[in-house]
Amino acid sequence: MTDATSGGSFYRIEMLPPQPPPQQQTAAIKWLKDNLFSSPLNIVLTLISIWFVWSVLNRLVPWLWFSVWDAGSLAECRAIMDERLGEGVRSACFAVITDRWQQLVFGFYPKEGYWRPPTALTVFFVAIAPVLFTQLPRKMLWFSLVAPFLIYTLLWGGSIWGPVRVGLGFVLAWVVFRFLSQFMTGFVASAGSLLAAVIYWIFVDVHLSSVRSALIPIGLPAVKSENFGGFTLSIVIGLSAIMLSLPLGILLALGRKSDMFIISKLSIIFIEVIRGVPLIVWLFTAQLLLNYFLPKETNFDLMLRIIIMVTLFSAAYLAEVIRGGLAALPRGQYEAADALGFDYWKSMRLIILPQALKISIPGIVNSYIGLFKDTTLVVFIGMYDPIGLARSIRASTDWNGVYWEIYVFIALIFFIFCYAMSRYSLYLERKLQRDQR
Amino acid sequence: MTESTTREIERSHMSVTDEAAVQITQMNKWFGTFHVLRDINLTVYRGERIVVCGPSGSGKSTLIRCINRLEEHQTGRIIVDGTELSSDIKNIDRIRSEVGMVFQHFNLFPHLTILENCTLAPIWVRKTPKREAEEIAMQLLEKVKIPEQANKYPGQLSGGQQQRVAIARALCMKPRIMLFDEPTSALDPEMIKEVLDTMIELAEEGMTMLVVTHEMGFAQAVANRVIFMDQGQIVEQNEPREFFRNPQSDRTKLFLSQILGH
């Protein structure tokens, strides 16, 4: 007897022990019946879906399965198909990829330098790894600091002393900052350190640089930006903009929420103007207008201009995504940070942003994926990204008439990058899931 | 009214000095055109434990939030620990690091462990070395009786435990004054006692405390002054025995009869 009843009242004498849940019936037939054939409507929908999938695969699978991988031109390709599959039966001709993949990947990059872009990409991945995966040793971050200069030298070549000079400027700025921040506010100290770096770059190092490159001429053969093309171009623009737009986007989001009137208004104007105009217009601006406004003798690299434009464009979108994250935080978090005596920058860095960015991860990665694919728009301002090269390959006499195969290849490469970003964002969201009970 | 705190604490050794910890003179505050705090005059002496009560919307939370400038007052003066609250950010940050605050909704940092919650401000604001900050934090977690939770995240703790962590977090800054903004209002009845016990222990050590609460049992047991507020004004203040036995104003009598009379 586990309970006692007297009249209408009830009280329990023994507490019930927990019991395992009832066994689920998980037979495949039962699953099918429950999920696919549970009602007449469901049966019809299932049959239509099966027919649809079958008819797509019926075309696609043979097209891929009987594809030709070894031929010098489309005519050769077709001859092989006629011979193998019978007169007039067509399948994929991926020979165009095996024949021309170097062009698609490297553009007009000099042949003897083909090792350089993949090496730069490897350096990039090694440098980004400790940032993406916190379980890696923290010492790797030192390499991450050097990596941008290494990547620049690998891609564009030239004397090693150029990037070294820029790097030394940053080191100097950091030293000055550490020194000044002991007795000044963070803002004044960072302004002072920036000034020190600029003075160093403009006045001090100009003379040293030429001396050094004369004495120790280390470097790689220089490659002009015009020679970048294909995936090298897309990936360089895409990854640069991805890396640079996040800090800028964070600053813009903070600026927009700032109490300071001018800062907040400037941020709003910047974000709204950049977002309100299509990227392609900004790319034309970068290509044509900027040169028009700049002094005649300045030769401002087109690719650099494009990277800046794409970065600004992406930063405006990120700023709005991050603002959403900031707005989603309860006000209590700001108040708790204030009540403990944190100043603005410390409370942002240690308390607010880690949480706001975590909330914003799906949105940020969404913007990144969009940005990465949008790099193909540079084809319209005369740069040879994979789409542009696909066009010129199809214009050649050998491969005139090839359509799908090149685009399938390009799509596949883009998909790999975008899918990797998407999976990483899921991984990060799961890892940062802290409030499970 | 819950009588969760029936223990009358030993008060003889809890000396109240005549040194002012907080001095508020003729302070007024408006939210837009709404006059939330009207001509507030209040001096809190070091070692005093003041309970502020009153109906909701009476301005009691706003009053204690003015003391560490989570709310800005418009006229009058507030002097905390000898420093006047002005728009000087350096002053505000210094006062905030001397004044601990416990919120109704705990406001722990969910992305940090309990230990990190407690050491973040000492390390970054006070520049305490990490090892030392962790030792102090562990001592205080011991004191609020949850050292075993140090490496969990706030989301894994019960409300009462979270509020005790919040108290420990504030204490890690070694504050000279503690503000409590309805610390038990968001808790289940079963958890109120553990938080009040922690607060009583703190009172016994002589901490200067300003507590906004509806726990009249706590007021009777711990406070040496009870302040009743209504419509943004201090309506009555007295030592607790007199305050509850012999309220003077009609408004106070009505309020007490409503919260104690069932």
XYZ file of C-alpha atoms in Angstrom:
699
model
C 0.000 0.000 0.000
C 1.557 3.259 -1.111
C -1.121 5.713 -0.252
C -3.789 6.261 2.308
C -7.218 7.590 1.547
C -9.646 8.854 4.044
C -12.713 10.627 2.794
C -11.721 13.020 -0.021
C -8.152 13.637 1.108
C -5.118 11.754 -0.025
C -1.573 11.482 1.095
C 1.352 9.448 -0.159
C 3.174 7.119 2.210
C 5.895 5.879 -0.127
C 7.610 7.905 -2.853
C 7.650 6.214 -6.279
C 11.053 5.124 -7.615
C 11.932 6.263 -11.184
C 11.260 3.694 -13.958
C 12.765 3.285 -17.436
C 10.680 4.667 -20.339
C 8.605 2.161 -22.386
C 10.399 0.420 -25.272
C 9.998 2.167 -28.640
C 9.016 0.110 -31.660
C 11.673 1.001 -34.162
C 11.109 -1.475 -36.958
C 11.800 -0.073 -40.426
C 8.375 -1.084 -41.722
C 6.673 0.738 -38.905
C 8.775 3.828 -39.550
C 7.867 3.797 -43.246
C 4.223 3.363 -42.444
C 4.207 6.174 -39.893
C 6.220 8.659 -41.885
C 5.651 7.985 -45.581
C 2.368 6.110 -46.014
C 0.196 7.244 -43.156
C -2.634 8.769 -45.226
C -3.780 8.893 -48.878
C -2.336 12.401 -49.278
C 0.929 11.268 -47.738
C 1.077 8.280 -50.120
C 0.576 10.537 -53.155
C 3.243 12.979 -51.954
C 5.668 10.128 -51.314
C 5.139 8.696 -54.799
C 5.573 12.100 -56.452
C 8.780 12.663 -54.524
C 10.159 9.268 -55.467
C 9.351 9.902 -59.130
C 11.025 13.329 -58.962
C 14.215 12.050 -57.343
C 14.355 9.117 -59.759
C 13.985 11.291 -62.859
C 16.737 13.654 -61.722
C 19.121 10.842 -60.883
C 18.241 9.032 -64.112
C 19.783 11.898 -66.077
C 22.515 12.918 -63.692
C 24.096 9.609 -62.783
C 24.881 8.396 -66.338
C 26.041 11.924 -67.229
C 28.584 11.780 -64.432
C 29.322 8.042 -64.599
C 30.268 7.983 -68.297
C 32.125 11.296 -68.158
C 35.288 11.712 -70.219
C 38.365 12.885 -68.332
C 41.076 12.674 -70.925
C 40.820 14.673 -74.128
C 42.486 17.711 -75.684
C 39.386 19.434 -77.003
C 35.613 19.229 -77.065
C 35.730 17.578 -80.502
C 37.993 14.843 -79.179
C 35.724 14.461 -76.194
C 32.696 13.968 -78.432
C 34.519 11.456 -80.574
C 35.311 9.402 -77.475
C 31.670 9.548 -76.373
C 30.439 8.466 -79.821
C 32.822 5.571 -79.718
C 32.015 4.495 -76.153
C 28.334 5.258 -75.774
C 27.078 5.205 -79.333
C 26.430 7.918 -81.885
C 25.039 11.170 -80.422
C 24.864 10.015 -76.785
C 26.423 12.676 -74.591
C 27.883 12.618 -71.109
C 30.002 15.008 -69.077
C 33.314 16.087 -70.557
C 35.472 16.834 -67.553
C 38.515 16.718 -69.775
C 38.139 20.489 -69.926
C 38.961 20.608 -66.218
C 41.976 18.302 -66.457
C 43.162 20.308 -69.442
C 42.611 23.793 -68.036
C 42.412 23.504 -64.230
C 45.617 25.444 -63.750
C 44.076 28.420 -65.465
C 40.930 28.179 -63.347
C 42.913 27.934 -60.137
C 45.802 30.321 -60.763
C 44.625 32.693 -63.492
C 47.654 34.322 -65.060
C 49.942 33.675 -62.125
C 53.426 32.821 -63.469
C 53.822 29.050 -63.946
C 57.038 28.754 -61.912
C 55.188 30.364 -58.981
C 52.273 27.904 -58.892
C 53.489 26.592 -55.546
C 53.034 29.974 -53.923
C 49.229 30.443 -53.665
C 48.626 26.957 -52.186
C 51.490 27.530 -49.727
C 49.954 30.866 -48.758
C 46.588 29.162 -48.237
C 48.249 26.522 -46.063
C 49.951 29.243 -44.021
C 46.567 30.902 -43.678
C 44.937 27.730 -42.366
C 47.765 27.075 -39.914
C 47.526 30.675 -38.690
C 43.758 30.652 -38.340
C 43.630 27.235 -36.651
C 44.480 28.409 -33.097
C 41.910 31.182 -33.451
C 39.192 28.781 -34.578
C 40.034 25.902 -32.261
C 40.884 26.997 -28.738
C 42.162 23.566 -27.754
C 45.288 24.094 -29.892
C 48.383 25.415 -28.079
C 48.190 29.180 -27.519
C 51.788 29.612 -28.650
C 50.608 29.108 -32.237
C 49.073 32.574 -32.029
C 52.557 34.054 -32.399
C 52.700 32.467 -35.827
C 49.249 33.922 -36.559
C 50.661 37.398 -35.938
C 53.474 36.885 -38.434
C 51.311 35.055 -40.966
C 49.748 38.083 -42.728
C 53.200 39.333 -43.718
C 54.284 35.863 -44.792
C 51.140 35.416 -46.860
C 51.615 38.801 -48.495
C 55.192 37.971 -49.449
C 54.208 34.561 -50.784
C 51.431 35.948 -52.968
C 52.854 39.193 -54.283
C 56.540 38.475 -53.809
C 59.056 41.279 -53.939
C 61.599 42.069 -51.286
C 60.960 40.635 -47.832
C 61.786 44.032 -46.343
C 58.544 45.710 -47.341
C 56.330 43.527 -45.112
C 59.044 43.499 -42.437
C 58.894 47.281 -42.366
C 55.117 47.278 -41.931
C 55.439 44.626 -39.227
C 58.103 46.602 -37.365
C 55.772 49.603 -37.375
C 53.114 47.500 -35.622
C 55.625 46.166 -33.112
C 56.691 49.727 -32.357
C 53.048 50.780 -31.966
C 52.481 47.925 -29.512
C 55.533 48.832 -27.430
C 54.511 52.500 -27.319
C 50.976 51.470 -26.364
C 52.171 49.299 -23.475
C 54.341 52.156 -22.278
C 51.710 54.894 -22.578
C 48.794 52.898 -21.184
C 50.481 52.823 -17.793
C 49.602 56.443 -17.189
C 47.003 57.367 -19.818
C 43.552 56.235 -20.814
C 43.372 53.488 -23.430
C 42.114 55.876 -26.101
C 44.962 58.379 -25.795
C 47.499 55.570 -25.595
C 46.245 53.905 -28.777
C 46.240 57.247 -30.597
C 49.821 57.852 -29.472
C 50.965 54.414 -30.522
C 49.366 54.814 -33.945
C 51.130 58.139 -34.385
C 54.448 56.539 -33.462
C 53.942 53.832 -36.103
C 53.043 56.369 -38.795
C 56.075 58.508 -37.975
C 58.232 55.408 -38.166
C 56.813 54.345 -41.540
C 56.975 57.748 -43.170
C 60.120 59.330 -41.782
C 62.393 56.772 -40.181
C 62.153 53.613 -42.195
C 62.138 55.030 -45.725
C 65.904 55.257 -45.837
C 66.570 52.087 -43.861
C 64.444 50.019 -46.206
C 66.431 50.656 -49.368
C 69.678 50.090 -47.495
C 68.469 46.761 -46.174
C 67.225 45.463 -49.499
C 70.540 46.454 -51.085
C 72.507 44.650 -48.376
C 70.370 41.529 -47.940
C 68.295 41.049 -51.069
C 65.933 38.316 -49.852
C 62.616 37.984 -51.579
C 60.492 36.235 -54.145
C 59.925 37.331 -57.740
C 57.227 39.989 -57.681
C 53.813 39.136 -59.130
C 51.532 41.931 -60.251
C 47.929 42.060 -59.073
C 46.767 41.947 -62.708
C 48.132 38.413 -62.927
C 45.933 37.141 -60.123
C 42.953 35.219 -61.399
C 40.697 32.259 -60.926
C 40.270 30.821 -57.474
C 43.470 32.495 -56.314
C 41.781 35.842 -56.895
C 38.452 34.840 -55.362
C 40.028 33.308 -52.299
C 42.453 36.182 -51.713
C 39.663 38.773 -51.956
C 37.181 36.630 -50.028
C 39.435 35.653 -47.144
C 40.989 39.129 -46.814
C 37.558 40.705 -46.618
C 36.362 38.061 -44.164
C 39.322 38.660 -41.862
C 39.252 42.453 -42.064
C 35.514 43.023 -41.922
C 34.912 41.383 -38.543
C 36.868 43.906 -36.414
C 35.469 46.759 -38.486
C 31.948 45.384 -38.178
C 32.319 45.103 -34.394
C 33.520 48.709 -34.163
C 30.641 49.900 -36.337
C 28.098 47.996 -34.245
C 29.518 49.480 -31.043
C 29.652 52.892 -32.718
C 26.020 52.674 -33.694
C 25.016 51.912 -30.105
C 27.392 54.515 -28.685
C 26.193 57.326 -26.434
C 28.447 59.726 -28.294
C 26.316 61.614 -30.767
C 28.813 62.090 -33.598
C 30.190 58.547 -33.414
C 26.754 57.005 -33.489
C 25.475 59.220 -36.314
C 28.590 58.601 -38.416
C 28.243 54.849 -37.903
C 24.583 54.926 -38.876
C 25.286 56.956 -42.019
C 28.149 54.676 -43.003
C 26.161 51.493 -42.471
C 23.031 52.718 -44.215
C 24.857 54.167 -47.215
C 27.023 51.098 -47.747
C 24.129 48.687 -47.301
C 21.764 50.728 -49.411
C 23.805 50.473 -52.591
C 24.498 47.232 -54.499
C 27.979 45.759 -54.197
C 28.471 45.906 -57.934
C 28.086 49.708 -57.812
C 30.744 49.893 -55.104
C 33.015 47.738 -57.244
C 32.596 50.100 -60.183
C 33.290 52.949 -57.778
C 36.480 51.244 -56.690
C 37.495 50.649 -60.274
C 36.666 53.987 -61.859
C 35.725 56.746 -59.466
C 38.450 56.326 -56.867
C 41.127 56.767 -59.498
C 39.344 59.841 -60.685
C 39.421 61.431 -57.238
C 42.915 60.365 -56.287
C 45.952 62.363 -57.461
C 47.149 61.335 -60.931
C 50.514 59.926 -59.914
C 49.180 57.620 -57.177
C 48.963 54.132 -58.527
C 46.542 52.560 -56.116
C 46.425 48.856 -56.796
C 43.030 47.785 -58.198
C 42.944 44.579 -56.209
C 43.638 46.479 -52.995
C 40.803 48.844 -53.846
C 38.495 45.888 -54.429
C 39.483 44.274 -51.132
C 38.822 47.538 -49.286
C 35.433 47.946 -50.932
C 34.335 44.360 -50.292
C 35.568 44.684 -46.695
C 33.572 47.861 -46.095
C 30.508 46.310 -47.685
C 30.740 43.197 -45.578
C 31.515 45.225 -42.422
C 28.258 47.159 -42.804
C 26.294 43.903 -42.912
C 28.242 42.386 -40.024
C 27.661 45.531 -37.968
C 23.919 45.024 -38.230
C 24.182 41.330 -37.396
C 26.322 42.096 -34.340
C 24.007 44.913 -33.301
C 21.281 42.301 -33.180
C 23.462 40.242 -30.855
C 24.151 43.249 -28.649
C 20.455 44.069 -28.466
C 19.613 40.483 -27.529
C 21.684 40.641 -24.347
C 19.672 41.410 -21.235
C 20.308 44.881 -19.800
C 21.364 43.206 -16.569
C 24.613 42.093 -18.192
C 25.591 45.696 -18.943
C 24.532 46.746 -15.445
C 26.459 43.949 -13.731
C 29.581 44.910 -15.684
C 29.101 48.568 -14.747
C 28.411 47.763 -11.104
C 31.695 45.849 -10.849
C 33.617 48.884 -12.050
C 34.555 47.751 -15.566
C 35.242 50.605 -17.942
C 33.573 50.639 -21.365
C 36.223 48.792 -23.370
C 36.850 46.154 -20.739
C 33.179 45.430 -20.255
C 32.731 45.152 -24.021
C 35.742 42.904 -24.499
C 35.279 40.615 -21.509
C 31.546 40.493 -20.942
C 29.359 41.928 -23.666
C 31.051 40.999 -26.950
C 31.817 37.346 -26.111
C 28.106 36.843 -25.539
C 26.859 39.086 -28.343
C 29.171 37.492 -30.896
C 28.083 34.039 -29.793
C 24.475 34.966 -30.475
C 25.512 36.461 -33.815
C 27.490 33.463 -35.103
C 24.809 32.141 -37.493
C 24.269 35.622 -38.906
C 27.972 36.346 -39.213
C 28.677 33.103 -41.046
C 25.660 33.719 -43.236
C 27.151 37.093 -44.234
C 30.535 35.491 -44.795
C 29.113 32.866 -47.125
C 27.282 35.558 -49.066
C 30.423 37.672 -49.222
C 32.569 34.789 -50.421
C 30.221 34.035 -53.293
C 29.846 37.732 -54.112
C 33.548 37.904 -54.928
C 32.557 36.485 -58.332
C 31.072 39.911 -59.099
C 34.563 41.229 -59.815
C 34.201 39.657 -63.233
C 32.146 42.707 -64.180
C 35.021 45.082 -63.621
C 37.339 43.110 -65.837
C 39.042 40.854 -63.314
C 39.411 37.209 -64.154
C 37.762 35.321 -61.342
C 36.706 31.689 -62.070
C 33.548 32.846 -63.850
C 35.542 35.196 -66.067
C 38.024 32.468 -66.885
C 35.226 30.017 -67.614
C 34.050 32.468 -70.215
C 37.461 32.758 -71.826
C 37.977 28.986 -71.783
C 34.662 28.547 -73.556
C 35.737 31.167 -76.059
C 38.837 29.195 -77.015
C 38.624 27.090 -80.182
C 39.370 23.860 -78.316
C 36.573 24.126 -75.788
C 33.985 26.202 -77.581
C 30.609 24.734 -76.594
C 31.453 23.375 -73.150
C 28.940 24.620 -70.626
C 28.134 22.664 -67.554
C 31.370 20.983 -66.711
C 33.321 24.133 -65.877
C 30.498 25.593 -63.843
C 29.994 22.305 -61.986
C 33.659 22.420 -61.052
C 33.486 26.063 -59.923
C 30.316 25.381 -57.969
C 31.955 22.413 -56.266
C 34.948 24.455 -55.079
C 32.732 27.258 -53.786
C 30.498 24.699 -52.116
C 33.436 23.149 -50.282
C 34.462 26.502 -48.819
C 30.950 27.593 -47.914
C 29.968 24.230 -46.468
C 33.134 24.203 -44.353
C 32.233 27.619 -42.950
C 28.717 26.453 -42.239
C 29.898 23.332 -40.423
C 32.384 25.342 -38.419
C 29.647 27.702 -37.274
C 27.556 24.738 -36.102
C 30.561 23.330 -34.262
C 31.203 26.679 -32.595
C 27.577 27.126 -31.573
C 27.551 23.694 -29.966
C 30.848 24.316 -28.227
C 29.711 27.625 -26.772
C 26.415 26.155 -25.601
C 26.862 26.882 -21.915
C 23.413 27.210 -20.491
C 22.285 23.612 -20.665
C 20.741 22.544 -17.429
C 4.634 37.198 4.984
C 7.276 34.526 5.029
C 8.970 34.242 8.354
C 11.943 32.482 6.881
C 14.290 34.449 9.098
C 13.228 34.044 12.650
C 16.675 33.927 14.126
C 17.369 37.147 15.962
C 21.051 37.837 15.457
C 23.476 39.002 18.060
C 23.858 42.702 17.426
C 25.835 43.939 20.358
C 29.235 43.683 18.614
C 27.972 45.210 15.373
C 29.024 48.745 15.961
C 27.691 51.570 13.871
C 30.213 54.367 13.585
C 29.349 57.991 13.031
C 31.412 58.042 9.850
C 29.124 58.491 6.823
C 29.453 55.835 4.134
C 26.814 57.322 1.875
C 25.429 60.807 2.155
C 22.501 61.850 0.007
C 21.234 65.410 0.261
C 18.181 66.876 -1.464
C 18.438 64.475 -4.333
C 15.842 64.503 -7.098
C 15.445 62.355 -10.151
C 13.041 62.276 -13.054
C 12.336 59.639 -15.702
C 11.319 61.955 -18.517
C 8.682 64.104 -16.852
C 7.921 61.559 -14.124
C 9.356 62.638 -10.781
C 10.608 59.287 -9.396
C 12.718 60.470 -6.478
C 11.677 63.559 -4.572
C 13.937 65.412 -2.190
C 15.754 62.420 -0.782
C 17.902 63.031 2.289
C 19.631 59.990 3.668
C 22.870 59.319 5.489
C 24.117 55.769 5.797
C 26.729 55.311 8.517
C 29.501 52.814 8.242
C 28.413 49.470 9.654
C 24.728 50.264 9.286
C 22.265 47.810 7.783
C 19.336 49.589 6.233
C 16.294 47.889 4.775
C 14.306 49.895 2.246
C 10.719 48.786 1.695
C 7.659 50.150 0.033
C 5.102 49.364 -2.667
C 6.308 48.687 -6.199
C 6.984 51.826 -8.183
C 7.856 53.749 -5.042
C 11.402 54.430 -6.254
C 13.285 52.229 -3.781
C 15.275 50.358 -6.446
C 15.987 53.600 -8.276
C 17.284 55.088 -5.043
C 19.919 52.438 -4.432
C 20.797 52.311 -8.145
C 21.633 56.017 -7.920
C 24.264 55.240 -5.304
C 26.502 53.445 -7.820
C 25.186 55.516 -10.681
C 23.379 52.837 -12.608
C 20.851 55.672 -12.625
C 21.874 59.296 -12.862
C 20.353 61.794 -10.430
C 19.545 65.254 -11.688
C 19.711 67.550 -8.683
C 21.171 67.280 -5.214
C 24.344 65.558 -4.080
C 25.401 61.974 -3.457
C 28.674 61.426 -1.648
C 29.879 57.831 -1.494
C 32.878 57.016 0.650
C 34.001 60.625 0.552
C 33.761 60.983 -3.223
C 30.962 62.962 -4.801
C 29.191 61.347 -7.737
C 29.615 63.591 -10.735
C 29.855 62.916 -14.447
C 33.589 62.234 -14.050
C 33.944 58.676 -15.354
C 37.074 57.988 -13.300
C 35.182 58.822 -10.097
C 32.242 56.674 -11.108
C 34.410 53.670 -11.889
C 36.231 54.056 -8.590
C 33.022 54.287 -6.605
C 31.582 51.298 -8.453
C 34.562 49.163 -7.564
C 34.061 50.104 -3.871
C 30.317 49.470 -3.878
C 29.143 45.906 -4.415
C 25.747 45.267 -5.920
C 23.473 42.231 -5.964
C 20.616 42.228 -8.449
C 17.173 40.700 -8.423
C 17.990 38.574 -11.465
C 21.547 37.711 -10.348
C 23.082 38.918 -13.655
C 25.904 36.403 -13.558
C 27.960 36.211 -16.742
C 26.648 33.034 -18.430
C 29.700 32.533 -20.648
C 32.081 32.271 -17.686
C 32.431 29.653 -14.979
C 31.482 30.478 -11.405
C 35.142 30.948 -10.518
C 35.746 33.167 -13.550
C 32.676 35.216 -12.662
C 34.244 35.874 -9.280
C 37.773 36.610 -10.469
C 37.062 38.682 -13.597
C 36.659 42.050 -11.889
C 39.493 41.619 -9.346
C 41.874 40.661 -12.163
C 40.869 43.297 -14.722
C 39.686 46.184 -12.552
C 41.777 45.745 -9.402
C 44.767 44.223 -11.250
C 45.013 41.439 -8.674
C 47.310 38.585 -9.793
C 45.253 35.646 -11.080
C 46.401 33.138 -8.448
C 45.591 35.513 -5.614
C 42.199 36.430 -7.109
C 41.342 32.731 -7.394
C 42.318 32.080 -3.793
C 40.136 34.930 -2.571
C 37.286 33.774 -4.805
C 37.507 30.218 -3.447
C 37.451 31.515 0.129
C 34.330 33.530 -0.603
C 32.655 30.659 -2.451
C 33.427 28.605 0.636
C 31.734 31.256 2.705
C 28.556 31.217 0.605
C 28.796 27.404 0.792
C 29.195 26.474 -2.867
C 32.937 25.907 -3.443
C 32.151 22.612 -5.217
C 30.357 24.506 -8.023
C 33.388 26.644 -8.893
C 33.957 25.128 -12.321
C 30.338 24.945 -13.427
C 28.547 27.536 -15.499
C 25.800 29.734 -14.012
C 23.138 28.011 -16.126
C 23.812 24.752 -14.288
C 23.031 26.209 -10.845
C 19.738 26.771 -9.054
C 18.461 30.293 -8.493
C 19.503 30.353 -4.858
C 22.977 29.121 -5.716
C 23.289 31.716 -8.485
C 22.328 34.502 -6.115
C 24.911 33.327 -3.587
C 27.514 33.328 -6.361
C 26.432 36.880 -7.197
C 27.028 37.857 -3.583
C 30.446 36.194 -3.630
C 31.264 37.928 -6.915
C 30.492 41.314 -5.400
C 32.479 40.495 -2.255
C 35.545 39.521 -4.302
C 36.056 43.217 -4.999
C 36.331 43.769 -1.225
C 33.624 46.443 -1.283
C 33.061 48.796 1.639
C 29.330 49.040 0.959
C 26.912 46.416 -0.381
C 23.694 47.216 -2.207
C 21.002 44.549 -2.557
C 18.225 45.172 -5.075
C 15.428 42.754 -4.143
C 17.847 39.834 -3.893
C 15.206 37.213 -3.093
C 12.280 38.359 -5.239
C 13.090 36.080 -8.170
C 13.664 32.990 -6.026
C 11.513 30.007 -5.150
C 10.408 30.075 -1.505
C 12.661 27.132 -0.700
C 15.746 29.047 -1.843
C 15.065 32.352 -0.149
C 16.389 31.153 3.169
C 19.822 30.147 1.890
C 20.327 33.599 0.382
C 19.065 35.404 3.487
C 21.359 33.298 5.672
C 24.317 34.417 3.571
C 23.225 38.030 3.931
C 22.804 37.671 7.688
C 26.303 36.268 7.948
C 27.560 39.268 6.025
C 25.702 41.614 8.355
C 27.242 39.913 11.359
C 30.664 40.736 9.995
C 29.817 44.411 10.066
C 29.317 45.100 6.351
C 27.519 48.323 5.520
C 24.378 47.165 3.731
C 21.493 48.800 1.929
C 18.834 46.230 1.155
C 15.700 46.701 -0.899
C 13.477 43.785 0.068
C 10.026 42.615 0.984
C 11.422 40.154 3.546
C 10.151 41.770 6.716
C 11.556 38.904 8.778
C 14.997 39.842 7.527
C 14.374 43.488 8.362
C 13.351 42.629 11.900
C 16.285 40.332 12.443
C 19.115 42.264 10.858
C 18.377 45.896 10.100
C 19.115 48.706 12.442
C 17.015 51.068 10.391
C 13.979 50.473 8.175
C 13.040 53.017 5.567
C 9.581 53.097 4.058
C 9.201 54.794 0.693
C 6.134 55.744 -1.301
C 5.728 57.896 -4.402
C 9.426 58.621 -4.587
C 9.699 59.933 -1.056
C 10.990 58.644 2.231
C 7.778 58.444 4.215
C 9.035 56.963 7.447
C 12.216 55.643 8.949
C 12.780 54.067 12.304
C 14.599 51.255 14.051
C 12.830 47.989 13.142
C 11.107 47.179 16.448
C 9.417 50.571 16.573
C 8.799 50.598 12.829
C 6.776 47.403 12.905
C 5.116 47.871 16.307
C 4.333 51.507 16.145
C 4.246 52.914 12.611
C 3.515 56.632 12.565
C 2.180 57.547 9.136
C -1.102 56.236 7.770
C 0.566 55.167 4.550
C 3.006 53.000 6.472
C 0.234 51.489 8.575
C -1.698 50.586 5.423
C 1.378 49.057 3.775
C 2.290 47.017 6.848
C -1.242 45.801 7.338
C -1.295 44.646 3.723
C 1.924 42.704 3.792
C 1.849 41.415 7.364
C -1.851 41.106 7.899
C -2.484 37.693 6.405
